[in-house]
Amino acid sequence: MRLSTKTKYIAYIAVLHLVLILLVYKLLFENKALFIASEVFLLLSAGMSIVLYNNFMQPIQFVKSGIEAIKDKDFSIKFVPTGKGEVDVLIEVYNMMIDQLREERVRLNEQHFFLEKLIEASPISIIVLDYDDRIESLNSKGKSQFELTDKTLVGKKLAETGLPLLAELADMLDGESRLIKTNGIETFKAQRSYFMDRGFRRSFLMIEELTNEILESEKNAYGKVIRMMAHEVNNTLGATDSILQTTTHLLSDTDYGDIKEALHVASERNQQLTRFMRNFADVVRLPAPMPGQTDMGQLIRDVTVFMQNAASARNVKVLSEGRENVFWNVDKGQMEQVLINVIKNAVEACESGQEVRVVATPDRIVIRNNGKPIELEVSTKLFNPFFSTKRDGQGIGLTLSREILGNHGFGFALETGPDGWTEFRIER
């Protein structure tokens, strides 16, 4: 057991004075006056030792009290000068240190509070990871974007969340940024960075949705091109077709039959090209929706009846599972066009014996088919303007559907699930 300095000092003074008392007693006991004087001196020496001990212990007690206050993170305690030079110097240094610590603590708390408010108010999702790359917290935008509470995700690694977007970011490195497209339409920019926390690196992710900006930019770009093409092509085709029609009427059937037939074929080709350009122009000239209460169950049944002939030709079943009185506030004509486009694509993805099912609920419409699944590299391009996997496809159907649904403010996605069924979901 180790003795403290205090105990050693007291023991030393006690032993020293005890020895001195015994020596005085042995040597001066016969001389009463000198003996009494010596005893008085020893008593005064013992008292002086106690006073010196208290003087020596005062700075130590002061330092001990200061350390306890700092340990308790109490920076409000300050000491009053005692009038003793050495102690007052220590008190002055301590008070100055406490003032600096208090100011630094206030500054750090203000910065931390500001940073928390800034993160919470950020329009982009921010995910903070711990030292083991597990999710520690999300800001408000992140919680609303993933439609989950932070407790659902906290403690999980990105690949363990079950969210495709976060799983895509699991292998990102600090300082890396990436553009990610999910379900063929939603586009996100993700960036991973880090900060120092108690001397160790901690990473965080910033995820910004760019879907609306990219769609608007694409629309402006292809709209300008289509308008220019339509103007030039239609002007040329109109004049050319007029010349062809006039020339055809001037020629007689007996002498110029072959030429008239060639002119007729050229005229038909002109008209087909005109219709082709009109399809493109329809995407640009799409009017704003005029919503009205529409029974989506009835609308789905009408569209499935309309599509039966095309489906029967491929030996594909189109089944309507829409309930009655499922009312949505939509532009009926435009939504009918969306359903026709999507069901047509679903039928064309099926082979003989397969089927398409259409389901309507108060919150969503789902068009499902068990035909050919969508390949991964194709899924990210499906809603690109005028992209098509068909040899003779123009890519108009999904582009037009995208515009109509976007103008209605509906969410939508097209993907093949783990069960092999491909779903086009429309959610309001």
Short mmCIF file of N, CA and C in Angstrom, two decimals, residues 123-269:
data_model
loop_
_atom_site.label_atom_id
_atom_site.label_comp_id
_atom_site.label_asym_id
_atom_site.label_seq_id
_atom_site.Cartn_x
_atom_site.Cartn_y
_atom_site.Cartn_z
N PRO A 123 -32.08 20.76 -48.00
CA PRO A 123 -33.03 20.18 -48.97
C PRO A 123 -32.54 18.87 -49.56
N ILE A 124 -31.36 18.42 -49.19
CA ILE A 124 -30.86 17.14 -49.67
C ILE A 124 -30.73 16.19 -48.50
N SER A 125 -30.79 14.91 -48.79
CA SER A 125 -30.70 13.89 -47.74
C SER A 125 -29.25 13.75 -47.27
N ILE A 126 -29.07 13.73 -45.95
CA ILE A 126 -27.74 13.56 -45.36
C ILE A 126 -27.79 12.37 -44.41
N ILE A 127 -26.90 11.42 -44.63
CA ILE A 127 -26.81 10.23 -43.80
C ILE A 127 -25.43 10.21 -43.14
N VAL A 128 -25.40 10.21 -41.82
CA VAL A 128 -24.14 10.20 -41.07
C VAL A 128 -23.84 8.77 -40.64
N LEU A 129 -22.62 8.31 -40.90
CA LEU A 129 -22.20 6.96 -40.55
C LEU A 129 -21.31 6.99 -39.32
N ASP A 130 -21.26 5.87 -38.60
CA ASP A 130 -20.37 5.78 -37.44
C ASP A 130 -19.00 5.28 -37.88
N TYR A 131 -18.16 4.93 -36.90
CA TYR A 131 -16.79 4.51 -37.22
C TYR A 131 -16.76 3.18 -37.98
N ASP A 132 -17.81 2.38 -37.88
CA ASP A 132 -17.87 1.09 -38.56
C ASP A 132 -18.70 1.15 -39.84
N ASP A 133 -18.94 2.35 -40.35
CA ASP A 133 -19.72 2.55 -41.57
C ASP A 133 -21.17 2.08 -41.43
N ARG A 134 -21.69 2.15 -40.23
CA ARG A 134 -23.10 1.87 -39.99
C ARG A 134 -23.85 3.20 -39.84
N ILE A 135 -25.11 3.18 -40.24
CA ILE A 135 -25.90 4.42 -40.20
C ILE A 135 -26.12 4.86 -38.76
N GLU A 136 -25.75 6.11 -38.47
CA GLU A 136 -25.95 6.64 -37.12
C GLU A 136 -27.15 7.57 -37.06
N SER A 137 -27.34 8.38 -38.12
CA SER A 137 -28.48 9.30 -38.11
C SER A 137 -28.79 9.77 -39.52
N LEU A 138 -30.03 10.27 -39.70
CA LEU A 138 -30.48 10.87 -40.96
C LEU A 138 -31.13 12.20 -40.64
N ASN A 139 -31.05 13.12 -41.56
CA ASN A 139 -31.78 14.37 -41.37
C ASN A 139 -33.24 14.20 -41.82
N SER A 140 -34.03 15.24 -41.66
CA SER A 140 -35.47 15.15 -41.95
C SER A 140 -35.74 14.78 -43.40
N LYS A 141 -34.97 15.35 -44.32
CA LYS A 141 -35.15 15.05 -45.74
C LYS A 141 -34.88 13.58 -46.01
N GLY A 142 -33.85 13.03 -45.37
CA GLY A 142 -33.53 11.61 -45.56
C GLY A 142 -34.64 10.71 -45.05
N LYS A 143 -35.21 11.04 -43.90
CA LYS A 143 -36.30 10.22 -43.36
C LYS A 143 -37.51 10.25 -44.28
N SER A 144 -37.85 11.44 -44.80
CA SER A 144 -39.03 11.52 -45.67
C SER A 144 -38.75 10.87 -47.02
N GLN A 145 -37.52 10.98 -47.52
CA GLN A 145 -37.21 10.39 -48.83
C GLN A 145 -37.31 8.88 -48.79
N PHE A 146 -36.80 8.27 -47.74
CA PHE A 146 -36.82 6.81 -47.65
C PHE A 146 -38.07 6.29 -46.94
N GLU A 147 -38.93 7.22 -46.50
CA GLU A 147 -40.22 6.87 -45.89
C GLU A 147 -40.04 5.90 -44.73
N LEU A 148 -38.98 6.10 -43.99
CA LEU A 148 -38.68 5.26 -42.84
C LEU A 148 -38.22 6.15 -41.69
N THR A 149 -38.40 5.69 -40.47
CA THR A 149 -37.85 6.41 -39.33
C THR A 149 -36.38 6.07 -39.22
N ASP A 150 -35.64 6.98 -38.57
CA ASP A 150 -34.20 6.72 -38.44
C ASP A 150 -33.93 5.47 -37.62
N LYS A 151 -34.85 5.10 -36.70
CA LYS A 151 -34.63 3.90 -35.89
C LYS A 151 -34.65 2.64 -36.74
N THR A 152 -35.36 2.68 -37.86
CA THR A 152 -35.41 1.52 -38.74
C THR A 152 -34.07 1.28 -39.41
N LEU A 153 -33.34 2.34 -39.67
CA LEU A 153 -32.08 2.24 -40.40
C LEU A 153 -30.84 2.32 -39.51
N VAL A 154 -30.97 2.93 -38.35
CA VAL A 154 -29.81 3.13 -37.47
C VAL A 154 -29.20 1.79 -37.08
N GLY A 155 -27.88 1.73 -37.19
CA GLY A 155 -27.16 0.52 -36.82
C GLY A 155 -26.93 -0.44 -37.97
N LYS A 156 -27.51 -0.14 -39.14
CA LYS A 156 -27.35 -1.02 -40.30
C LYS A 156 -26.32 -0.44 -41.26
N LYS A 157 -25.63 -1.32 -41.96
CA LYS A 157 -24.78 -0.89 -43.05
C LYS A 157 -25.66 -0.61 -44.27
N LEU A 158 -25.12 0.17 -45.20
CA LEU A 158 -25.92 0.57 -46.35
C LEU A 158 -26.45 -0.63 -47.12
N ALA A 159 -25.64 -1.66 -47.25
CA ALA A 159 -26.05 -2.84 -48.02
C ALA A 159 -27.10 -3.67 -47.28
N GLU A 160 -27.30 -3.39 -45.98
CA GLU A 160 -28.24 -4.18 -45.17
C GLU A 160 -29.60 -3.52 -45.03
N THR A 161 -29.78 -2.33 -45.60
CA THR A 161 -31.02 -1.59 -45.41
C THR A 161 -32.19 -2.12 -46.24
N GLY A 162 -31.89 -2.85 -47.32
CA GLY A 162 -32.95 -3.32 -48.21
C GLY A 162 -33.45 -2.26 -49.17
N LEU A 163 -32.78 -1.11 -49.19
CA LEU A 163 -33.16 -0.03 -50.10
C LEU A 163 -32.19 -0.03 -51.29
N PRO A 164 -32.71 -0.18 -52.52
CA PRO A 164 -31.82 -0.28 -53.69
C PRO A 164 -30.87 0.89 -53.83
N LEU A 165 -31.35 2.10 -53.55
CA LEU A 165 -30.50 3.28 -53.71
C LEU A 165 -29.31 3.23 -52.76
N LEU A 166 -29.56 2.92 -51.49
CA LEU A 166 -28.48 2.86 -50.51
C LEU A 166 -27.54 1.70 -50.79
N ALA A 167 -28.10 0.59 -51.27
CA ALA A 167 -27.25 -0.56 -51.62
C ALA A 167 -26.28 -0.19 -52.74
N GLU A 168 -26.73 0.66 -53.67
CA GLU A 168 -25.86 1.10 -54.76
C GLU A 168 -24.69 1.94 -54.25
N LEU A 169 -24.86 2.56 -53.08
CA LEU A 169 -23.83 3.45 -52.54
C LEU A 169 -22.90 2.76 -51.57
N ALA A 170 -23.11 1.48 -51.33
CA ALA A 170 -22.35 0.78 -50.30
C ALA A 170 -20.85 0.73 -50.58
N ASP A 171 -20.47 0.71 -51.85
CA ASP A 171 -19.05 0.58 -52.19
C ASP A 171 -18.39 1.92 -52.51
N MET A 172 -19.08 3.03 -52.24
CA MET A 172 -18.50 4.34 -52.50
C MET A 172 -17.37 4.64 -51.53
N LEU A 173 -16.37 5.38 -52.00
CA LEU A 173 -15.25 5.79 -51.18
C LEU A 173 -15.37 7.26 -50.83
N ASP A 174 -14.71 7.68 -49.76
CA ASP A 174 -14.72 9.09 -49.38
C ASP A 174 -14.18 9.95 -50.50
N GLY A 175 -14.88 11.05 -50.80
CA GLY A 175 -14.48 11.94 -51.87
C GLY A 175 -15.06 11.58 -53.22
N GLU A 176 -15.78 10.46 -53.30
CA GLU A 176 -16.34 10.02 -54.57
C GLU A 176 -17.77 10.54 -54.73
N SER A 177 -18.15 10.86 -55.96
CA SER A 177 -19.53 11.24 -56.27
C SER A 177 -20.03 10.34 -57.39
N ARG A 178 -21.35 10.17 -57.42
CA ARG A 178 -21.92 9.21 -58.37
C ARG A 178 -23.33 9.64 -58.75
N LEU A 179 -23.69 9.40 -60.02
CA LEU A 179 -25.04 9.66 -60.52
C LEU A 179 -25.74 8.32 -60.67
N ILE A 180 -26.88 8.18 -60.00
CA ILE A 180 -27.58 6.89 -59.95
C ILE A 180 -29.02 7.07 -60.43
N LYS A 181 -29.46 6.13 -61.26
CA LYS A 181 -30.83 6.15 -61.77
C LYS A 181 -31.53 4.89 -61.28
N THR A 182 -32.66 5.08 -60.61
CA THR A 182 -33.43 3.94 -60.10
C THR A 182 -34.76 3.87 -60.82
N ASN A 183 -35.31 2.69 -60.90
CA ASN A 183 -36.60 2.36 -61.53
C ASN A 183 -36.83 3.08 -62.85
N GLY A 184 -35.74 3.41 -63.54
CA GLY A 184 -35.84 3.95 -64.89
C GLY A 184 -36.18 5.41 -64.98
N ILE A 185 -36.49 6.08 -63.87
CA ILE A 185 -36.94 7.46 -63.95
C ILE A 185 -36.30 8.35 -62.89
N GLU A 186 -36.21 7.89 -61.64
CA GLU A 186 -35.67 8.72 -60.57
C GLU A 186 -34.14 8.77 -60.67
N THR A 187 -33.60 9.98 -60.64
CA THR A 187 -32.17 10.18 -60.78
C THR A 187 -31.64 10.90 -59.54
N PHE A 188 -30.53 10.39 -58.98
CA PHE A 188 -29.96 10.95 -57.76
C PHE A 188 -28.47 11.19 -57.95
N LYS A 189 -28.00 12.27 -57.35
CA LYS A 189 -26.56 12.52 -57.27
C LYS A 189 -26.14 12.27 -55.83
N ALA A 190 -25.19 11.36 -55.66
CA ALA A 190 -24.72 11.00 -54.32
C ALA A 190 -23.25 11.36 -54.18
N GLN A 191 -22.90 11.89 -53.04
CA GLN A 191 -21.51 12.23 -52.76
C GLN A 191 -21.17 11.77 -51.35
N ARG A 192 -19.99 11.15 -51.23
CA ARG A 192 -19.54 10.67 -49.92
C ARG A 192 -18.31 11.48 -49.49
N SER A 193 -18.33 11.94 -48.25
CA SER A 193 -17.20 12.69 -47.72
C SER A 193 -16.99 12.27 -46.26
N TYR A 194 -16.11 12.99 -45.56
CA TYR A 194 -15.81 12.59 -44.18
C TYR A 194 -15.51 13.82 -43.33
N PHE A 195 -15.53 13.64 -42.02
CA PHE A 195 -15.12 14.66 -41.07
C PHE A 195 -14.37 13.97 -39.94
N MET A 196 -13.63 14.74 -39.16
CA MET A 196 -12.85 14.18 -38.06
C MET A 196 -13.65 14.31 -36.77
N ASP A 197 -13.77 13.20 -36.07
CA ASP A 197 -14.49 13.17 -34.79
C ASP A 197 -13.59 12.52 -33.75
N ARG A 198 -13.10 13.35 -32.79
CA ARG A 198 -12.19 12.87 -31.74
C ARG A 198 -10.97 12.17 -32.32
N GLY A 199 -10.50 12.72 -33.43
CA GLY A 199 -9.27 12.22 -34.02
C GLY A 199 -9.45 11.08 -35.01
N PHE A 200 -10.70 10.65 -35.25
CA PHE A 200 -10.96 9.53 -36.17
C PHE A 200 -11.87 10.00 -37.31
N ARG A 201 -11.68 9.37 -38.47
CA ARG A 201 -12.51 9.70 -39.64
C ARG A 201 -13.90 9.09 -39.50
N ARG A 202 -14.89 9.91 -39.85
CA ARG A 202 -16.26 9.42 -39.96
C ARG A 202 -16.84 9.91 -41.27
N SER A 203 -17.55 9.04 -41.94
CA SER A 203 -18.08 9.36 -43.27
C SER A 203 -19.54 9.81 -43.21
N PHE A 204 -19.95 10.55 -44.22
CA PHE A 204 -21.36 10.90 -44.37
C PHE A 204 -21.68 10.96 -45.86
N LEU A 205 -22.97 10.77 -46.16
CA LEU A 205 -23.45 10.75 -47.55
C LEU A 205 -24.43 11.90 -47.76
N MET A 206 -24.31 12.55 -48.91
CA MET A 206 -25.27 13.58 -49.32
C MET A 206 -25.93 13.08 -50.60
N ILE A 207 -27.27 12.97 -50.56
CA ILE A 207 -28.02 12.43 -51.69
C ILE A 207 -29.02 13.48 -52.16
N GLU A 208 -28.86 13.91 -53.40
CA GLU A 208 -29.71 14.95 -53.97
C GLU A 208 -30.50 14.38 -55.14
N GLU A 209 -31.81 14.60 -55.13
CA GLU A 209 -32.65 14.12 -56.23
C GLU A 209 -32.63 15.14 -57.37
N LEU A 210 -32.30 14.65 -58.56
CA LEU A 210 -32.21 15.51 -59.73
C LEU A 210 -33.29 15.20 -60.77
N THR A 211 -34.24 14.36 -60.41
CA THR A 211 -35.22 13.88 -61.39
C THR A 211 -35.92 15.01 -62.13
N ASN A 212 -36.51 15.95 -61.39
CA ASN A 212 -37.28 17.01 -62.03
C ASN A 212 -36.41 17.90 -62.91
N GLU A 213 -35.20 18.23 -62.41
CA GLU A 213 -34.30 19.09 -63.18
C GLU A 213 -33.89 18.42 -64.49
N ILE A 214 -33.56 17.12 -64.40
CA ILE A 214 -33.12 16.41 -65.60
C ILE A 214 -34.26 16.26 -66.59
N LEU A 215 -35.46 15.91 -66.09
CA LEU A 215 -36.60 15.76 -66.98
C LEU A 215 -36.93 17.08 -67.68
N GLU A 216 -36.87 18.17 -66.93
CA GLU A 216 -37.18 19.46 -67.53
C GLU A 216 -36.13 19.83 -68.57
N SER A 217 -34.85 19.54 -68.26
CA SER A 217 -33.78 19.83 -69.21
C SER A 217 -33.94 19.00 -70.48
N GLU A 218 -34.26 17.70 -70.30
CA GLU A 218 -34.47 16.83 -71.46
C GLU A 218 -35.64 17.33 -72.31
N LYS A 219 -36.72 17.71 -71.63
CA LYS A 219 -37.91 18.15 -72.36
C LYS A 219 -37.62 19.40 -73.18
N ASN A 220 -36.90 20.33 -72.58
CA ASN A 220 -36.56 21.56 -73.32
C ASN A 220 -35.70 21.24 -74.53
N ALA A 221 -34.76 20.30 -74.34
CA ALA A 221 -33.83 19.97 -75.42
C ALA A 221 -34.55 19.28 -76.58
N TYR A 222 -35.27 18.18 -76.26
CA TYR A 222 -35.91 17.46 -77.37
C TYR A 222 -37.10 18.23 -77.94
N GLY A 223 -37.72 19.08 -77.11
CA GLY A 223 -38.82 19.90 -77.63
C GLY A 223 -38.35 20.86 -78.70
N LYS A 224 -37.21 21.48 -78.46
CA LYS A 224 -36.66 22.41 -79.45
C LYS A 224 -36.30 21.69 -80.74
N VAL A 225 -35.67 20.52 -80.60
CA VAL A 225 -35.28 19.75 -81.79
C VAL A 225 -36.51 19.30 -82.58
N ILE A 226 -37.53 18.79 -81.85
CA ILE A 226 -38.73 18.28 -82.53
C ILE A 226 -39.45 19.40 -83.26
N ARG A 227 -39.57 20.56 -82.63
CA ARG A 227 -40.26 21.67 -83.28
C ARG A 227 -39.53 22.08 -84.56
N MET A 228 -38.21 22.11 -84.49
CA MET A 228 -37.44 22.48 -85.68
C MET A 228 -37.61 21.43 -86.77
N MET A 229 -37.51 20.13 -86.38
CA MET A 229 -37.66 19.05 -87.36
C MET A 229 -39.05 19.06 -87.97
N ALA A 230 -40.06 19.19 -87.12
CA ALA A 230 -41.44 19.16 -87.61
C ALA A 230 -41.70 20.29 -88.59
N HIS A 231 -41.17 21.46 -88.27
CA HIS A 231 -41.38 22.61 -89.16
C HIS A 231 -40.76 22.35 -90.53
N GLU A 232 -39.50 21.93 -90.56
CA GLU A 232 -38.81 21.73 -91.82
C GLU A 232 -39.39 20.55 -92.60
N VAL A 233 -39.59 19.42 -91.89
CA VAL A 233 -40.06 18.21 -92.56
C VAL A 233 -41.48 18.40 -93.09
N ASN A 234 -42.37 18.95 -92.27
CA ASN A 234 -43.76 19.10 -92.70
C ASN A 234 -43.89 20.07 -93.87
N ASN A 235 -43.09 21.14 -93.83
CA ASN A 235 -43.13 22.07 -94.97
C ASN A 235 -42.70 21.38 -96.26
N THR A 236 -41.62 20.61 -96.14
CA THR A 236 -41.12 19.91 -97.33
C THR A 236 -42.09 18.84 -97.80
N LEU A 237 -42.61 18.03 -96.83
CA LEU A 237 -43.52 16.95 -97.19
C LEU A 237 -44.81 17.49 -97.79
N GLY A 238 -45.32 18.60 -97.24
CA GLY A 238 -46.56 19.17 -97.77
C GLY A 238 -46.41 19.59 -99.22
N ALA A 239 -45.32 20.29 -99.50
CA ALA A 239 -45.10 20.74 -100.88
C ALA A 239 -44.85 19.55 -101.80
N THR A 240 -44.05 18.59 -101.33
CA THR A 240 -43.73 17.42 -102.16
C THR A 240 -44.98 16.61 -102.46
N ASP A 241 -45.83 16.40 -101.44
CA ASP A 241 -47.04 15.60 -101.65
C ASP A 241 -48.00 16.31 -102.61
N SER A 242 -48.04 17.63 -102.51
CA SER A 242 -48.89 18.38 -103.43
C SER A 242 -48.44 18.18 -104.89
N ILE A 243 -47.11 18.21 -105.09
CA ILE A 243 -46.58 17.99 -106.44
C ILE A 243 -46.89 16.58 -106.91
N LEU A 244 -46.75 15.60 -106.03
CA LEU A 244 -47.01 14.20 -106.39
C LEU A 244 -48.47 14.01 -106.77
N GLN A 245 -49.39 14.60 -105.98
CA GLN A 245 -50.81 14.44 -106.26
C GLN A 245 -51.18 15.10 -107.60
N THR A 246 -50.63 16.27 -107.82
CA THR A 246 -50.92 16.97 -109.08
C THR A 246 -50.40 16.19 -110.28
N THR A 247 -49.18 15.68 -110.15
CA THR A 247 -48.58 14.91 -111.24
C THR A 247 -49.36 13.64 -111.50
N THR A 248 -49.84 13.00 -110.46
CA THR A 248 -50.62 11.76 -110.61
C THR A 248 -51.89 12.01 -111.40
N HIS A 249 -52.57 13.12 -111.10
CA HIS A 249 -53.81 13.43 -111.81
C HIS A 249 -53.57 13.79 -113.28
N LEU A 250 -52.41 14.32 -113.58
CA LEU A 250 -52.12 14.72 -114.96
C LEU A 250 -51.76 13.54 -115.87
N LEU A 251 -51.30 12.47 -115.24
CA LEU A 251 -50.90 11.30 -116.03
C LEU A 251 -52.09 10.41 -116.32
N SER A 252 -52.08 9.81 -117.50
CA SER A 252 -53.17 8.88 -117.86
C SER A 252 -52.81 7.48 -117.40
N ASP A 253 -53.87 6.69 -117.15
CA ASP A 253 -53.63 5.32 -116.66
C ASP A 253 -53.01 4.43 -117.73
N THR A 254 -53.30 4.71 -118.98
CA THR A 254 -52.85 3.80 -120.06
C THR A 254 -51.36 3.95 -120.36
N ASP A 255 -50.93 5.19 -120.38
CA ASP A 255 -49.54 5.41 -120.79
C ASP A 255 -48.55 5.43 -119.64
N TYR A 256 -49.02 5.85 -118.48
CA TYR A 256 -48.08 6.04 -117.37
C TYR A 256 -48.53 5.29 -116.11
N GLY A 257 -49.05 4.10 -116.27
CA GLY A 257 -49.54 3.32 -115.12
C GLY A 257 -48.47 3.04 -114.09
N ASP A 258 -47.28 2.63 -114.58
CA ASP A 258 -46.20 2.31 -113.65
C ASP A 258 -45.73 3.55 -112.90
N ILE A 259 -45.69 4.67 -113.61
CA ILE A 259 -45.25 5.91 -112.97
C ILE A 259 -46.26 6.36 -111.92
N LYS A 260 -47.56 6.24 -112.28
CA LYS A 260 -48.61 6.64 -111.32
C LYS A 260 -48.54 5.78 -110.06
N GLU A 261 -48.28 4.49 -110.22
CA GLU A 261 -48.16 3.60 -109.06
C GLU A 261 -46.97 4.01 -108.18
N ALA A 262 -45.86 4.36 -108.84
CA ALA A 262 -44.69 4.79 -108.08
C ALA A 262 -44.97 6.10 -107.35
N LEU A 263 -45.69 7.00 -108.04
CA LEU A 263 -46.05 8.26 -107.39
C LEU A 263 -46.99 8.03 -106.21
N HIS A 264 -47.91 7.07 -106.38
CA HIS A 264 -48.84 6.75 -105.28
C HIS A 264 -48.09 6.21 -104.08
N VAL A 265 -47.12 5.33 -104.33
CA VAL A 265 -46.31 4.78 -103.22
C VAL A 265 -45.53 5.90 -102.54
N ALA A 266 -44.96 6.81 -103.33
CA ALA A 266 -44.21 7.93 -102.77
C ALA A 266 -45.10 8.83 -101.94
N SER A 267 -46.35 9.02 -102.40
CA SER A 267 -47.30 9.86 -101.67
C SER A 267 -47.66 9.22 -100.33
N GLU A 268 -47.89 7.90 -100.35
CA GLU A 268 -48.22 7.20 -99.10
C GLU A 268 -47.06 7.28 -98.12
N ARG A 269 -45.84 7.13 -98.67
CA ARG A 269 -44.67 7.23 -97.80
C ARG A 269 -44.56 8.62 -97.20
#
